[in-house]
Amino acid sequence: VQLQASGGGLVQPGGSLRLSCAASGFTLDYYAIAWFRQAPGKEREWVSCIRSSDGSTIYTDSVKGRFTSSRDNAKNTVYLQMNSLKPEDTAVYYCAADSTSMCEVYDYWGQGTQVTVSS
């Protein structure tokens, strides 16, 4: 059972990146998938979550209108489209899976992918 986050990189302010969270060993269909991030010297921060029941999404205020989470169950993958990136979005991003689909308690975690927003 594994979650694999990918898609990070270096981007200029105002740019875009799309992160992917791919599952192996289990089916993401029945899980809510959240994204977290952790910047150097800071606590881990919850960013977004997409539920399995209806595909509804929730976001932390600082990314609303800029980030969009989506899921492709056929590919067993969840995405985080990040637009209008800011230097303060720089962090290691992690995905996590919640079997209750409540976006509250996470059973599985992926390794992080680094996102750096800098000119």
PDB file of C-alpha atoms in Angstrom:
ATOM      1  CA  VAL A   1       0.000   0.000   0.000  1.00  0.00           C
ATOM      2  CA  GLN A   2       1.603   3.193  -1.131  1.00  0.00           C
ATOM      3  CA  LEU A   3       0.853   6.797  -2.069  1.00  0.00           C
ATOM      4  CA  GLN A   4       3.240   8.518  -4.418  1.00  0.00           C
ATOM      5  CA  ALA A   5       3.230  12.306  -4.692  1.00  0.00           C
ATOM      6  CA  SER A   6       4.964  13.878  -7.664  1.00  0.00           C
ATOM      7  CA  GLY A   7       4.999  16.956  -9.861  1.00  0.00           C
ATOM      8  CA  GLY A   8       6.847  19.402  -7.680  1.00  0.00           C
ATOM      9  CA  GLY A   9       9.559  21.694  -8.946  1.00  0.00           C
ATOM     10  CA  LEU A  10      10.834  25.231  -9.220  1.00  0.00           C
ATOM     11  CA  VAL A  11       8.435  27.817 -10.624  1.00  0.00           C
ATOM     12  CA  GLN A  12       8.379  31.598 -10.797  1.00  0.00           C
ATOM     13  CA  PRO A  13       5.790  33.599  -8.863  1.00  0.00           C
ATOM     14  CA  GLY A  14       2.536  33.622 -10.765  1.00  0.00           C
ATOM     15  CA  GLY A  15       3.310  30.289 -12.364  1.00  0.00           C
ATOM     16  CA  SER A  16       1.529  26.960 -12.155  1.00  0.00           C
ATOM     17  CA  LEU A  17       2.260  23.386 -11.195  1.00  0.00           C
ATOM     18  CA  ARG A  18       0.152  20.254 -11.056  1.00  0.00           C
ATOM     19  CA  LEU A  19       0.872  17.751  -8.337  1.00  0.00           C
ATOM     20  CA  SER A  20      -0.189  14.131  -8.632  1.00  0.00           C
ATOM     21  CA  CYS A  21      -0.934  11.602  -5.908  1.00  0.00           C
ATOM     22  CA  ALA A  22      -0.980   8.064  -7.245  1.00  0.00           C
ATOM     23  CA  ALA A  23      -1.982   5.027  -5.223  1.00  0.00           C
ATOM     24  CA  SER A  24      -0.690   1.503  -5.470  1.00  0.00           C
ATOM     25  CA  GLY A  25      -1.963  -1.474  -3.568  1.00  0.00           C
ATOM     26  CA  PHE A  26      -5.385   0.035  -2.937  1.00  0.00           C
ATOM     27  CA  THR A  27      -8.125   1.904  -4.770  1.00  0.00           C
ATOM     28  CA  LEU A  28      -8.469   5.614  -4.195  1.00  0.00           C
ATOM     29  CA  ASP A  29     -12.154   5.582  -5.176  1.00  0.00           C
ATOM     30  CA  TYR A  30     -13.263   5.066  -1.581  1.00  0.00           C
ATOM     31  CA  TYR A  31     -10.869   7.479   0.074  1.00  0.00           C
ATOM     32  CA  ALA A  32     -10.860  11.179   0.655  1.00  0.00           C
ATOM     33  CA  ILE A  33      -7.498  12.552  -0.408  1.00  0.00           C
ATOM     34  CA  ALA A  34      -5.954  15.521   1.286  1.00  0.00           C
ATOM     35  CA  TRP A  35      -2.938  17.616   0.526  1.00  0.00           C
ATOM     36  CA  PHE A  36      -0.712  18.991   3.263  1.00  0.00           C
ATOM     37  CA  ARG A  37       2.392  21.109   3.071  1.00  0.00           C
ATOM     38  CA  GLN A  38       5.283  21.892   5.334  1.00  0.00           C
ATOM     39  CA  ALA A  39       7.570  24.849   4.867  1.00  0.00           C
ATOM     40  CA  PRO A  40      11.016  24.970   6.482  1.00  0.00           C
ATOM     41  CA  GLY A  41      10.745  25.767  10.167  1.00  0.00           C
ATOM     42  CA  LYS A  42       6.952  25.635  10.138  1.00  0.00           C
ATOM     43  CA  GLU A  43       4.262  23.217  11.222  1.00  0.00           C
ATOM     44  CA  ARG A  44       2.618  20.961   8.684  1.00  0.00           C
ATOM     45  CA  GLU A  45      -0.407  22.706   7.213  1.00  0.00           C
ATOM     46  CA  TRP A  46      -3.554  21.153   5.749  1.00  0.00           C
ATOM     47  CA  VAL A  47      -4.172  22.542   2.245  1.00  0.00           C
ATOM     48  CA  SER A  48      -7.122  20.780   0.658  1.00  0.00           C
ATOM     49  CA  CYS A  49      -9.252  17.665   0.595  1.00  0.00           C
ATOM     50  CA  ILE A  50     -11.419  15.970  -2.003  1.00  0.00           C
ATOM     51  CA  ARG A  51     -14.060  13.546  -0.786  1.00  0.00           C
ATOM     52  CA  SER A  52     -14.820  10.229  -2.451  1.00  0.00           C
ATOM     53  CA  SER A  53     -18.584  10.298  -1.896  1.00  0.00           C
ATOM     54  CA  ASP A  54     -19.400  13.251  -4.107  1.00  0.00           C
ATOM     55  CA  GLY A  55     -16.058  14.659  -5.203  1.00  0.00           C
ATOM     56  CA  SER A  56     -16.627  17.792  -3.156  1.00  0.00           C
ATOM     57  CA  THR A  57     -13.551  19.787  -2.249  1.00  0.00           C
ATOM     58  CA  ILE A  58     -12.487  22.008   0.606  1.00  0.00           C
ATOM     59  CA  TYR A  59      -9.485  24.327   0.813  1.00  0.00           C
ATOM     60  CA  THR A  60      -7.603  26.354   3.315  1.00  0.00           C
ATOM     61  CA  ASP A  61      -8.307  30.066   2.882  1.00  0.00           C
ATOM     62  CA  SER A  62      -4.846  30.961   1.626  1.00  0.00           C
ATOM     63  CA  VAL A  63      -5.223  28.811  -1.510  1.00  0.00           C
ATOM     64  CA  LYS A  64      -8.920  29.290  -2.320  1.00  0.00           C
ATOM     65  CA  GLY A  65      -9.366  30.431  -5.891  1.00  0.00           C
ATOM     66  CA  ARG A  66      -5.823  29.388  -6.808  1.00  0.00           C
ATOM     67  CA  PHE A  67      -5.638  25.656  -6.100  1.00  0.00           C
ATOM     68  CA  THR A  68      -7.995  23.001  -7.420  1.00  0.00           C
ATOM     69  CA  SER A  69      -8.080  19.357  -6.411  1.00  0.00           C
ATOM     70  CA  SER A  70      -9.531  16.735  -8.727  1.00  0.00           C
ATOM     71  CA  ARG A  71      -9.560  12.996  -9.021  1.00  0.00           C
ATOM     72  CA  ASP A  72      -9.298  10.498 -11.850  1.00  0.00           C
ATOM     73  CA  ASN A  73     -10.472   7.204 -10.431  1.00  0.00           C
ATOM     74  CA  ALA A  74      -9.630   5.385 -13.651  1.00  0.00           C
ATOM     75  CA  LYS A  75      -5.992   6.346 -13.121  1.00  0.00           C
ATOM     76  CA  ASN A  76      -6.197   5.900  -9.355  1.00  0.00           C
ATOM     77  CA  THR A  77      -4.770   9.376  -9.035  1.00  0.00           C
ATOM     78  CA  VAL A  78      -5.677  12.668  -7.405  1.00  0.00           C
ATOM     79  CA  TYR A  79      -4.338  15.987  -8.638  1.00  0.00           C
ATOM     80  CA  LEU A  80      -3.686  19.381  -7.140  1.00  0.00           C
ATOM     81  CA  GLN A  81      -3.603  22.112  -9.749  1.00  0.00           C
ATOM     82  CA  MET A  82      -1.792  25.108  -8.329  1.00  0.00           C
ATOM     83  CA  ASN A  83      -2.093  28.426 -10.141  1.00  0.00           C
ATOM     84  CA  SER A  84      -0.929  31.954  -9.347  1.00  0.00           C
ATOM     85  CA  LEU A  85       1.761  30.523  -7.136  1.00  0.00           C
ATOM     86  CA  LYS A  86       3.340  32.726  -4.505  1.00  0.00           C
ATOM     87  CA  PRO A  87       6.678  32.463  -2.700  1.00  0.00           C
ATOM     88  CA  GLU A  88       4.759  31.605   0.470  1.00  0.00           C
ATOM     89  CA  ASP A  89       3.493  28.444  -1.252  1.00  0.00           C
ATOM     90  CA  THR A  90       7.031  27.071  -1.115  1.00  0.00           C
ATOM     91  CA  ALA A  91       6.956  23.842   0.879  1.00  0.00           C
ATOM     92  CA  VAL A  92       7.131  20.091   0.707  1.00  0.00           C
ATOM     93  CA  TYR A  93       3.683  18.876  -0.318  1.00  0.00           C
ATOM     94  CA  TYR A  94       2.260  15.575   0.890  1.00  0.00           C
ATOM     95  CA  CYS A  95      -0.882  13.668   0.017  1.00  0.00           C
ATOM     96  CA  ALA A  96      -2.810  11.533   2.484  1.00  0.00           C
ATOM     97  CA  ALA A  97      -5.768   9.141   2.261  1.00  0.00           C
ATOM     98  CA  ASP A  98      -8.756   8.988   4.623  1.00  0.00           C
ATOM     99  CA  SER A  99     -10.822   5.781   4.474  1.00  0.00           C
ATOM    100  CA  THR A 100     -13.786   7.449   6.182  1.00  0.00           C
ATOM    101  CA  SER A 101     -13.921  10.062   3.409  1.00  0.00           C
ATOM    102  CA  MET A 102     -14.508  12.702   6.061  1.00  0.00           C
ATOM    103  CA  CYS A 103     -11.209  14.535   5.503  1.00  0.00           C
ATOM    104  CA  GLU A 104     -10.349  14.114   9.153  1.00  0.00           C
ATOM    105  CA  VAL A 105      -8.223  11.057   9.912  1.00  0.00           C
ATOM    106  CA  TYR A 106      -5.616   9.817   7.482  1.00  0.00           C
ATOM    107  CA  ASP A 107      -4.653   6.176   7.077  1.00  0.00           C
ATOM    108  CA  TYR A 108      -1.932   6.501   4.482  1.00  0.00           C
ATOM    109  CA  TRP A 109       0.625   9.153   3.654  1.00  0.00           C
ATOM    110  CA  GLY A 110       2.774   9.681   0.615  1.00  0.00           C
ATOM    111  CA  GLN A 111       6.298  10.941   0.573  1.00  0.00           C
ATOM    112  CA  GLY A 112       6.617  14.630  -0.131  1.00  0.00           C
ATOM    113  CA  THR A 113       7.308  16.527  -3.306  1.00  0.00           C
ATOM    114  CA  GLN A 114       9.144  19.841  -3.126  1.00  0.00           C
ATOM    115  CA  VAL A 115       7.512  22.962  -4.517  1.00  0.00           C
ATOM    116  CA  THR A 116       9.691  26.057  -4.714  1.00  0.00           C
ATOM    117  CA  VAL A 117       8.266  29.374  -5.877  1.00  0.00           C
ATOM    118  CA  SER A 118      11.041  31.837  -6.559  1.00  0.00           C
ATOM    119  CA  SER A 119      12.236  34.277  -9.174  1.00  0.00           C
TER     120      SER A 119
END
